[in-house]
CSV table of C-alpha atoms in Angstrom, one decimal:
chain,number,residue,atom,x,y,z
A,1,UNK,CA,-10.9,29.6,-3.6
A,2,UNK,CA,-9.8,28.2,-6.9
A,3,UNK,CA,-6.8,25.8,-6.7
A,4,UNK,CA,-4.5,26.5,-9.6
A,5,UNK,CA,-2.5,23.4,-8.8
A,6,UNK,CA,-5.5,21.3,-9.9
A,7,UNK,CA,-5.6,23.3,-13.2
A,8,UNK,CA,-1.9,22.6,-13.7
A,9,UNK,CA,-2.4,18.9,-13.0
A,10,UNK,CA,-5.2,18.7,-15.4
A,11,UNK,CA,-3.1,20.2,-18.2
A,12,UNK,CA,0.0,18.1,-17.3
A,13,UNK,CA,-2.0,14.8,-17.1
A,14,UNK,CA,-3.7,15.4,-20.5
A,15,UNK,CA,-0.3,16.4,-22.0
A,16,UNK,CA,1.2,13.1,-20.7
A,17,UNK,CA,-1.7,11.4,-22.6
A,18,UNK,CA,-0.3,12.7,-25.9
A,19,UNK,CA,3.1,11.2,-25.1
A,20,UNK,CA,1.4,8.0,-24.0
A,21,UNK,CA,-0.6,7.6,-27.2
A,22,UNK,CA,2.4,8.2,-29.3
A,23,UNK,CA,4.2,5.6,-27.3
A,24,UNK,CA,1.4,3.1,-28.0
A,25,UNK,CA,2.5,3.3,-31.7
A,26,UNK,CA,5.8,1.7,-30.8
A,27,UNK,CA,5.2,-0.9,-28.0
A,28,UNK,CA,3.9,-4.5,-28.2
A,29,UNK,CA,0.5,-3.6,-26.7
A,30,UNK,CA,-2.7,-3.6,-28.9
A,31,UNK,CA,-3.3,-0.2,-30.6
A,32,UNK,CA,-5.0,1.1,-33.7
A,33,UNK,CA,-1.8,1.4,-35.7
A,34,UNK,CA,1.7,0.0,-35.2
A,35,UNK,CA,5.1,1.1,-36.4
A,36,UNK,CA,7.1,-1.3,-38.6
A,37,UNK,CA,9.6,-1.8,-35.8
A,38,UNK,CA,8.4,-2.5,-32.2
A,39,UNK,CA,10.5,-1.3,-29.2
A,40,UNK,CA,9.4,-3.5,-26.1
A,41,UNK,CA,11.6,-1.6,-23.6
A,42,UNK,CA,9.6,1.6,-24.2
A,43,UNK,CA,6.8,0.0,-22.3
A,44,UNK,CA,8.5,0.4,-18.9
A,45,UNK,CA,8.1,4.2,-18.5
A,46,UNK,CA,4.5,3.7,-19.9
A,47,UNK,CA,3.8,1.1,-17.2
A,48,UNK,CA,4.9,3.5,-14.6
A,49,UNK,CA,2.6,6.3,-15.8
A,50,UNK,CA,-0.2,3.7,-16.3
A,51,UNK,CA,-0.4,3.1,-12.6
A,52,UNK,CA,-1.8,6.6,-11.8
A,53,UNK,CA,-2.6,8.7,-14.9
A,54,UNK,CA,-6.2,7.8,-15.4
A,55,UNK,CA,-6.9,7.3,-11.6
A,56,UNK,CA,-5.7,10.8,-10.7
A,57,UNK,CA,-7.7,12.3,-13.7
A,58,UNK,CA,-10.9,10.9,-12.2
A,59,UNK,CA,-10.0,12.2,-8.8
A,60,UNK,CA,-9.3,15.6,-10.2
A,61,UNK,CA,-12.6,15.5,-12.1
A,62,UNK,CA,-14.4,14.7,-8.8
A,63,UNK,CA,-12.7,17.7,-7.2
A,64,UNK,CA,-13.7,19.9,-10.1
A,65,UNK,CA,-17.3,18.7,-9.7
A,66,UNK,CA,-17.3,20.0,-6.1
A,67,UNK,CA,-16.3,23.5,-7.3
A,68,UNK,CA,-18.9,23.3,-10.1
A,69,UNK,CA,-21.7,22.4,-7.7
A,70,UNK,CA,-20.7,25.0,-5.2
A,71,UNK,CA,-21.4,27.8,-7.8
A,72,UNK,CA,-24.5,26.4,-9.5
A,73,UNK,CA,-28.0,25.1,-8.8
A,74,UNK,CA,-28.5,21.4,-9.2
A,75,UNK,CA,-30.6,21.7,-12.3
A,76,UNK,CA,-28.1,24.0,-14.0
A,77,UNK,CA,-25.2,21.6,-13.1
A,78,UNK,CA,-27.0,18.7,-14.8
A,79,UNK,CA,-27.8,20.7,-17.9
A,80,UNK,CA,-24.2,22.0,-18.1
A,81,UNK,CA,-22.7,18.5,-17.7
A,82,UNK,CA,-24.9,17.1,-20.5
A,83,UNK,CA,-24.1,20.1,-22.7
A,84,UNK,CA,-20.3,20.0,-22.1
A,85,UNK,CA,-19.8,16.3,-22.2
A,86,UNK,CA,-22.5,14.8,-24.5
A,87,UNK,CA,-22.3,17.4,-27.2
A,88,UNK,CA,-18.4,17.1,-27.7
A,89,UNK,CA,-18.8,13.3,-27.6
A,90,UNK,CA,-21.4,13.4,-30.3
A,91,UNK,CA,-19.3,15.7,-32.5
A,92,UNK,CA,-16.2,13.6,-31.8
A,93,UNK,CA,-18.0,10.4,-32.9
A,94,UNK,CA,-19.2,12.1,-36.1
A,95,UNK,CA,-16.1,14.1,-37.1
A,96,UNK,CA,-13.0,13.4,-35.0
A,97,UNK,CA,-13.0,9.6,-34.6
A,98,UNK,CA,-13.9,8.4,-38.1
A,99,UNK,CA,-10.5,9.4,-39.6
A,100,UNK,CA,-8.8,7.2,-37.0
A,101,UNK,CA,-10.9,4.2,-37.9
A,102,UNK,CA,-10.4,5.0,-41.6
A,103,UNK,CA,-6.6,4.9,-41.3
A,104,UNK,CA,-6.8,1.7,-39.3
A,105,UNK,CA,-8.9,0.1,-42.0
A,106,UNK,CA,-6.4,1.2,-44.6
A,107,UNK,CA,-3.5,-0.2,-42.7
A,108,UNK,CA,-5.2,-3.7,-42.4
A,109,UNK,CA,-6.4,-3.5,-46.0
A,110,UNK,CA,-10.0,-3.8,-44.8
A,111,UNK,CA,-10.8,-0.7,-46.9
A,112,UNK,CA,-9.0,0.8,-50.0
A,113,UNK,CA,-10.9,3.9,-51.0
A,114,UNK,CA,-10.4,7.6,-50.2
A,115,UNK,CA,-11.8,9.1,-47.1
A,116,UNK,CA,-15.0,10.4,-48.6
A,117,UNK,CA,-15.8,7.0,-49.9
A,118,UNK,CA,-15.5,5.8,-46.3
A,119,UNK,CA,-17.3,8.8,-44.6
A,120,UNK,CA,-20.2,9.0,-44.1
A,121,UNK,CA,-21.4,5.9,-46.0
A,122,UNK,CA,-19.3,3.3,-44.1
A,123,UNK,CA,-18.1,5.3,-41.0
A,124,UNK,CA,-21.2,4.5,-38.9
A,125,UNK,CA,-21.9,0.9,-39.9
A,126,UNK,CA,-21.7,-1.4,-36.9
A,127,UNK,CA,-19.9,-1.0,-33.6
A,128,UNK,CA,-16.2,-1.0,-33.4
A,129,UNK,CA,-14.1,-3.2,-33.5
A,130,UNK,CA,-16.2,-5.3,-35.9
A,131,UNK,CA,-17.9,-2.2,-37.3
A,132,UNK,CA,-16.7,1.4,-37.6
A,133,UNK,CA,-18.8,3.4,-35.1
A,134,UNK,CA,-16.7,4.2,-32.1
A,135,UNK,CA,-15.8,6.8,-29.5
A,136,UNK,CA,-12.2,5.6,-29.2
A,137,UNK,CA,-10.2,7.8,-26.8
A,138,UNK,CA,-13.3,9.9,-26.0
A,139,UNK,CA,-14.6,7.1,-23.7
A,140,UNK,CA,-13.7,9.3,-20.8
A,141,UNK,CA,-16.7,11.6,-21.6
A,142,UNK,CA,-19.6,9.2,-21.4
A,143,UNK,CA,-18.0,7.7,-18.2
A,144,UNK,CA,-17.7,11.1,-16.6
A,145,UNK,CA,-21.2,12.0,-17.6
A,146,UNK,CA,-22.7,8.8,-16.2
A,147,UNK,CA,-20.8,9.2,-12.9
A,148,UNK,CA,-21.9,12.8,-12.6
A,149,UNK,CA,-25.6,11.8,-13.0
A,150,UNK,CA,-25.4,8.7,-10.7
A,151,UNK,CA,-23.7,10.5,-7.9
A,152,UNK,CA,-25.5,13.8,-8.3
A,153,UNK,CA,-28.1,13.2,-5.4
A,154,UNK,CA,-25.3,12.1,-3.1
A,155,UNK,CA,-23.1,15.1,-4.0
A,156,UNK,CA,-26.0,17.5,-3.4
A,157,UNK,CA,-26.6,16.0,0.0
A,158,UNK,CA,-22.9,16.3,0.9
A,159,UNK,CA,-22.8,19.9,-0.4
A,160,UNK,CA,-25.8,20.9,1.7
A,161,UNK,CA,-24.7,18.9,4.9
A,162,UNK,CA,-21.1,19.7,5.3
A,163,UNK,CA,-21.1,18.7,8.9
A,164,UNK,CA,-22.4,15.1,8.3
A,165,UNK,CA,-20.8,12.2,10.0
A,166,UNK,CA,-19.3,10.6,6.9
A,167,UNK,CA,-17.2,13.7,6.0
A,168,UNK,CA,-16.1,14.0,9.6
A,169,UNK,CA,-14.7,10.4,9.5
A,170,UNK,CA,-12.9,11.2,6.2
A,171,UNK,CA,-11.5,14.4,7.8
A,172,UNK,CA,-10.2,12.5,10.8
A,173,UNK,CA,-8.5,10.0,8.5
A,174,UNK,CA,-7.0,12.8,6.5
A,175,UNK,CA,-5.6,14.4,9.6
A,176,UNK,CA,-3.1,11.5,10.1
A,177,UNK,CA,-0.1,10.6,7.9
A,178,UNK,CA,-1.4,7.3,6.6
A,179,UNK,CA,-5.1,7.6,7.4
A,180,UNK,CA,-6.2,8.1,3.8
A,181,UNK,CA,-4.4,4.9,2.9
A,182,UNK,CA,-7.5,3.1,4.0
A,183,UNK,CA,-8.8,4.1,0.6
A,184,UNK,CA,-6.4,1.5,-0.9
A,185,UNK,CA,-8.7,-1.2,0.3
A,186,UNK,CA,-11.5,-0.8,-2.2
A,187,UNK,CA,-8.9,-0.3,-5.0
A,188,UNK,CA,-7.3,-3.6,-4.0
A,189,UNK,CA,-10.7,-5.4,-3.9
A,190,UNK,CA,-11.6,-4.1,-7.4
A,191,UNK,CA,-8.2,-5.2,-8.8
A,192,UNK,CA,-8.5,-8.6,-7.1
A,193,UNK,CA,-12.1,-9.6,-7.8
A,194,UNK,CA,-13.3,-7.5,-10.8
A,195,UNK,CA,-10.3,-7.0,-13.0
A,196,UNK,CA,-9.8,-10.7,-13.8
A,197,UNK,CA,-13.4,-11.2,-14.9
A,198,UNK,CA,-14.1,-7.9,-16.6
A,199,UNK,CA,-11.1,-6.8,-18.7
A,200,UNK,CA,-10.9,-3.2,-19.7
A,201,UNK,CA,-12.9,-2.4,-22.8
A,202,UNK,CA,-14.0,1.3,-22.4
A,203,UNK,CA,-17.2,0.2,-24.1
A,204,UNK,CA,-19.4,1.2,-21.0
A,205,UNK,CA,-21.6,-1.8,-21.3
A,206,UNK,CA,-20.1,-4.7,-19.3
A,207,UNK,CA,-17.0,-2.7,-18.4
A,208,UNK,CA,-17.6,-3.3,-14.8
A,209,UNK,CA,-14.1,-3.0,-13.4
A,210,UNK,CA,-13.5,0.4,-15.0
A,211,UNK,CA,-17.0,1.6,-14.1
A,212,UNK,CA,-16.7,0.7,-10.4
A,213,UNK,CA,-13.0,1.6,-10.0
A,214,UNK,CA,-13.3,5.0,-11.7
A,215,UNK,CA,-16.6,6.0,-10.1
A,216,UNK,CA,-15.0,5.3,-6.7
A,217,UNK,CA,-12.0,7.5,-7.6
A,218,UNK,CA,-14.4,10.2,-8.9
A,219,UNK,CA,-16.3,10.1,-5.6
A,220,UNK,CA,-13.0,10.1,-3.6
A,221,UNK,CA,-12.0,13.3,-5.4
A,222,UNK,CA,-15.3,15.0,-4.3
A,223,UNK,CA,-15.0,14.0,-0.7
A,224,UNK,CA,-11.3,15.0,-0.4
A,225,UNK,CA,-12.0,18.5,-1.7
A,226,UNK,CA,-15.0,18.7,0.6
A,227,UNK,CA,-12.8,18.5,3.7
A,228,UNK,CA,-10.8,21.4,2.4
A,229,UNK,CA,-7.5,22.4,4.0
A,230,UNK,CA,-7.3,19.2,6.1
A,231,UNK,CA,-6.5,17.2,3.0
A,232,UNK,CA,-4.0,19.7,1.5
A,233,UNK,CA,-2.2,20.2,4.8
A,234,UNK,CA,-1.6,16.5,5.1
A,235,UNK,CA,-0.4,15.9,1.6
A,236,UNK,CA,1.9,18.9,1.7
A,237,UNK,CA,3.4,17.9,5.1
A,238,UNK,CA,4.0,14.2,4.2
A,239,UNK,CA,4.6,14.5,0.4
A,240,UNK,CA,8.2,13.1,0.7
A,241,UNK,CA,7.0,10.1,2.7
A,242,UNK,CA,4.4,9.4,0.0
A,243,UNK,CA,7.1,9.7,-2.6
A,244,UNK,CA,9.1,7.1,-0.9
A,245,UNK,CA,6.0,4.9,-0.7
A,246,UNK,CA,5.4,5.3,-4.4
A,247,UNK,CA,9.0,4.4,-5.3
A,248,UNK,CA,8.8,1.4,-3.0
A,249,UNK,CA,5.4,0.4,-4.5
A,250,UNK,CA,6.6,0.5,-8.1
A,251,UNK,CA,9.9,-1.2,-7.3
A,252,UNK,CA,8.0,-4.1,-5.8
A,253,UNK,CA,5.7,-4.2,-8.8
A,254,UNK,CA,8.7,-4.5,-11.1
A,255,UNK,CA,10.1,-7.3,-9.0
A,256,UNK,CA,6.8,-9.2,-9.2
A,257,UNK,CA,6.5,-8.7,-12.9
A,258,UNK,CA,10.1,-9.7,-13.6
A,259,UNK,CA,10.9,-12.5,-11.1
A,260,UNK,CA,7.7,-14.3,-10.2
A,261,UNK,CA,5.4,-16.6,-12.2
A,262,UNK,CA,1.7,-16.0,-12.1
A,263,UNK,CA,-0.2,-17.8,-9.4
A,264,UNK,CA,-3.3,-16.9,-7.3
A,265,UNK,CA,-1.2,-15.8,-4.4
A,266,UNK,CA,1.1,-13.7,-6.5
A,267,UNK,CA,-1.9,-12.2,-8.3
A,268,UNK,CA,-3.5,-11.0,-5.0
A,269,UNK,CA,-0.1,-9.7,-3.8
A,270,UNK,CA,0.3,-7.8,-7.1
A,271,UNK,CA,-3.3,-6.4,-6.7
A,272,UNK,CA,-2.5,-5.1,-3.2
A,273,UNK,CA,0.8,-3.5,-4.3
A,274,UNK,CA,-0.7,-2.1,-7.4
A,275,UNK,CA,-3.5,-0.3,-5.3
A,276,UNK,CA,-0.9,0.9,-2.8
A,277,UNK,CA,1.4,2.2,-5.5
A,278,UNK,CA,-1.5,4.0,-7.3
A,279,UNK,CA,-2.6,5.8,-4.2
A,280,UNK,CA,0.9,6.6,-3.1
A,281,UNK,CA,1.6,8.4,-6.4
A,282,UNK,CA,-1.7,10.2,-6.3
A,283,UNK,CA,-0.9,11.6,-2.8
A,284,UNK,CA,2.6,12.4,-3.9
A,285,UNK,CA,1.5,14.3,-6.9
A,286,UNK,CA,-1.1,16.3,-5.0
A,287,UNK,CA,1.4,17.1,-2.3
A,288,UNK,CA,4.2,18.4,-4.6
A,289,UNK,CA,1.8,20.2,-6.9
A,290,UNK,CA,0.2,22.0,-3.9
A,291,UNK,CA,3.6,23.3,-3.0
A,292,UNK,CA,5.0,24.2,-6.4
A,293,UNK,CA,2.1,24.7,-8.8
A,294,UNK,CA,-0.6,26.6,-6.9
A,295,UNK,CA,-0.1,29.8,-8.8
A,296,UNK,CA,-1.5,31.2,-12.0
A,297,UNK,CA,0.1,32.7,-15.1
A,298,UNK,CA,-0.8,33.5,-18.7
A,299,UNK,CA,0.3,30.1,-19.9
A,300,UNK,CA,-2.0,28.3,-17.5
A,301,UNK,CA,-4.9,30.5,-18.3
A,302,UNK,CA,-4.5,29.7,-22.0
A,303,UNK,CA,-3.7,26.0,-21.5
A,304,UNK,CA,-6.6,25.4,-19.0
A,305,UNK,CA,-9.1,26.3,-21.7
A,306,UNK,CA,-7.2,24.6,-24.5
A,307,UNK,CA,-6.8,21.2,-22.8
A,308,UNK,CA,-10.3,19.9,-23.5
A,309,UNK,CA,-10.2,20.6,-27.3
A,310,UNK,CA,-6.6,19.2,-27.3
A,311,UNK,CA,-7.9,16.0,-25.7
A,312,UNK,CA,-10.6,15.7,-28.3
A,313,UNK,CA,-8.3,16.4,-31.2
A,314,UNK,CA,-5.0,14.9,-30.4
A,315,UNK,CA,-5.5,11.2,-31.2
A,316,UNK,CA,-6.9,12.0,-34.7
A,317,UNK,CA,-3.6,13.9,-35.4
A,318,UNK,CA,-1.4,11.2,-33.9
A,319,UNK,CA,-3.1,8.4,-35.9
A,320,UNK,CA,-2.9,10.4,-39.1
A,321,UNK,CA,0.8,11.1,-38.6
A,322,UNK,CA,1.4,7.5,-37.6
A,323,UNK,CA,-0.2,6.1,-40.8
A,324,UNK,CA,2.2,8.1,-43.0
A,325,UNK,CA,5.3,7.3,-40.8
A,326,UNK,CA,4.7,3.7,-39.9
A,327,UNK,CA,6.5,2.1,-42.8
A,328,UNK,CA,9.3,4.6,-43.2
A,329,UNK,CA,12.8,3.4,-42.5
A,330,UNK,CA,13.4,5.9,-39.6
A,331,UNK,CA,14.5,5.3,-36.1
A,332,UNK,CA,12.5,5.5,-32.9
A,333,UNK,CA,13.8,9.0,-31.9
A,334,UNK,CA,12.9,10.6,-35.3
A,335,UNK,CA,9.4,9.1,-35.5
A,336,UNK,CA,8.6,9.7,-31.8
A,337,UNK,CA,9.8,13.3,-31.9
A,338,UNK,CA,8.0,14.1,-35.1
A,339,UNK,CA,4.7,12.6,-33.8
A,340,UNK,CA,4.9,14.4,-30.5
A,341,UNK,CA,5.7,17.8,-31.9
A,342,UNK,CA,3.3,17.2,-34.8
A,343,UNK,CA,0.5,16.3,-32.5
A,344,UNK,CA,1.0,19.3,-30.2
A,345,UNK,CA,1.6,21.7,-33.1
A,346,UNK,CA,-1.3,20.6,-35.4
A,347,UNK,CA,-3.7,20.4,-32.4
A,348,UNK,CA,-2.6,23.9,-31.4
A,349,UNK,CA,-3.3,25.3,-34.9
A,350,UNK,CA,-6.7,23.6,-35.1
A,351,UNK,CA,-7.6,24.9,-31.6
A,352,UNK,CA,-6.4,28.5,-32.1
A,353,UNK,CA,-7.7,29.1,-35.6
A,354,UNK,CA,-10.6,26.6,-35.9
A,355,UNK,CA,-12.1,26.5,-32.4
A,356,UNK,CA,-11.1,29.2,-29.9
A,357,UNK,CA,-12.0,32.2,-31.9
A,358,UNK,CA,-15.4,31.0,-33.1
A,359,UNK,CA,-18.3,31.6,-30.7
A,360,UNK,CA,-20.6,28.9,-32.2
A,361,UNK,CA,-17.9,26.3,-32.6
A,362,UNK,CA,-16.5,26.5,-29.1
A,363,UNK,CA,-19.5,24.6,-27.4
A,364,UNK,CA,-18.9,21.7,-29.9
A,365,UNK,CA,-15.6,21.2,-28.1
A,366,UNK,CA,-16.8,21.7,-24.6
A,367,UNK,CA,-15.9,25.4,-24.3
A,368,UNK,CA,-18.2,28.1,-23.1
A,369,UNK,CA,-19.3,30.6,-25.7
A,370,UNK,CA,-17.0,33.6,-25.8
A,371,UNK,CA,-19.0,36.8,-25.4
A,372,UNK,CA,-18.4,39.3,-28.1
A,373,UNK,CA,-17.6,42.9,-27.2
A,374,UNK,CA,-21.1,44.0,-28.1
A,375,UNK,CA,-22.5,41.3,-25.8
A,376,UNK,CA,-20.4,42.6,-22.9
A,377,UNK,CA,-21.3,46.2,-23.6
A,378,UNK,CA,-25.1,45.3,-23.6
A,379,UNK,CA,-24.6,43.4,-20.3
A,380,UNK,CA,-22.8,46.3,-18.7
A,381,UNK,CA,-25.5,48.8,-19.8
A,382,UNK,CA,-28.2,46.4,-18.4
A,383,UNK,CA,-26.4,46.1,-15.1
A,384,UNK,CA,-26.0,49.9,-15.0
A,385,UNK,CA,-29.7,50.4,-15.5
A,386,UNK,CA,-30.6,47.9,-12.8
A,387,UNK,CA,-28.3,49.6,-10.3
A,388,UNK,CA,-29.9,53.0,-11.1
A,389,UNK,CA,-33.4,51.6,-10.6
A,390,UNK,CA,-32.3,50.1,-7.3
A,391,UNK,CA,-30.9,53.5,-6.2
């Protein structure tokens, strides 16, 4: 049975990404472009979202992988993953990302010509940040593809042996209120012993903290969906307790950040609270979404298909708008609002009129080819002939 709450969460989390990337334009953190006025306090809601937004996305991706494998042969699954992840990544690096690098180079005066003097002659020289070739926000795609290929044999085993001992252990843990909080332990270990030595780069090579942390969450998503209703029953029943845990976890994190000086002991404490906080919000979100979002409507049907192209397109639009707004004497509200609505609106126009309706462009943005009416009619006739022959 398809879970519509997972579709809703996928749409919501990727929508939050647009707000987040617009916010990066205004906060002190490193980003491709910066507004002429920085607003440090805007980072607090972004810090809250940062605790779980990418983590839950990899968990949801692991759950989606379970559904994909349940309907396909192993070989077809691998071919589809490569087709739907690598091809959009390639198109993104050739067409979508270069304008972002171009505007960044203009803003720092590293380049002064028009776009077609930059692309393609200079757009692919060297690796970013020293060079210009990059996948920028599309880093999620190669990571997801790598995780799918690495874990594929294990996923196939779990799919074909649903009564194995490992899944039975996870099912027993999921049957109790706090049983799944044992999964906090590996997240704590990664934060404590990998994060300090391997800062996040999203460059794949050498990005060991992100690689190990996110592949674990991806795997967790697969095993949680494998135990079926046991997981959903628990998160629905105890969602309010998990919400209190999340509020407590983030409150303690704020106290650590604001009141304590960095020391080894404080760092390990922060790592433990961070892992607890992340997992609490993931369980909370799954619990409340299972109650209130597990239903389908026309908006979800449209958005669920649009979300992948939106993800590919959005930062190009955000950076372009940001470049022309960054030095204007406007306030935070005006710029933020224009960038958010502009990113959603322009991405929607590009998707609706430049991608969705074109059968041969859809696969370039990770969508299945849309069958034309004649294709459907031919298929119906073929099926009809087969049924007559059978009779």
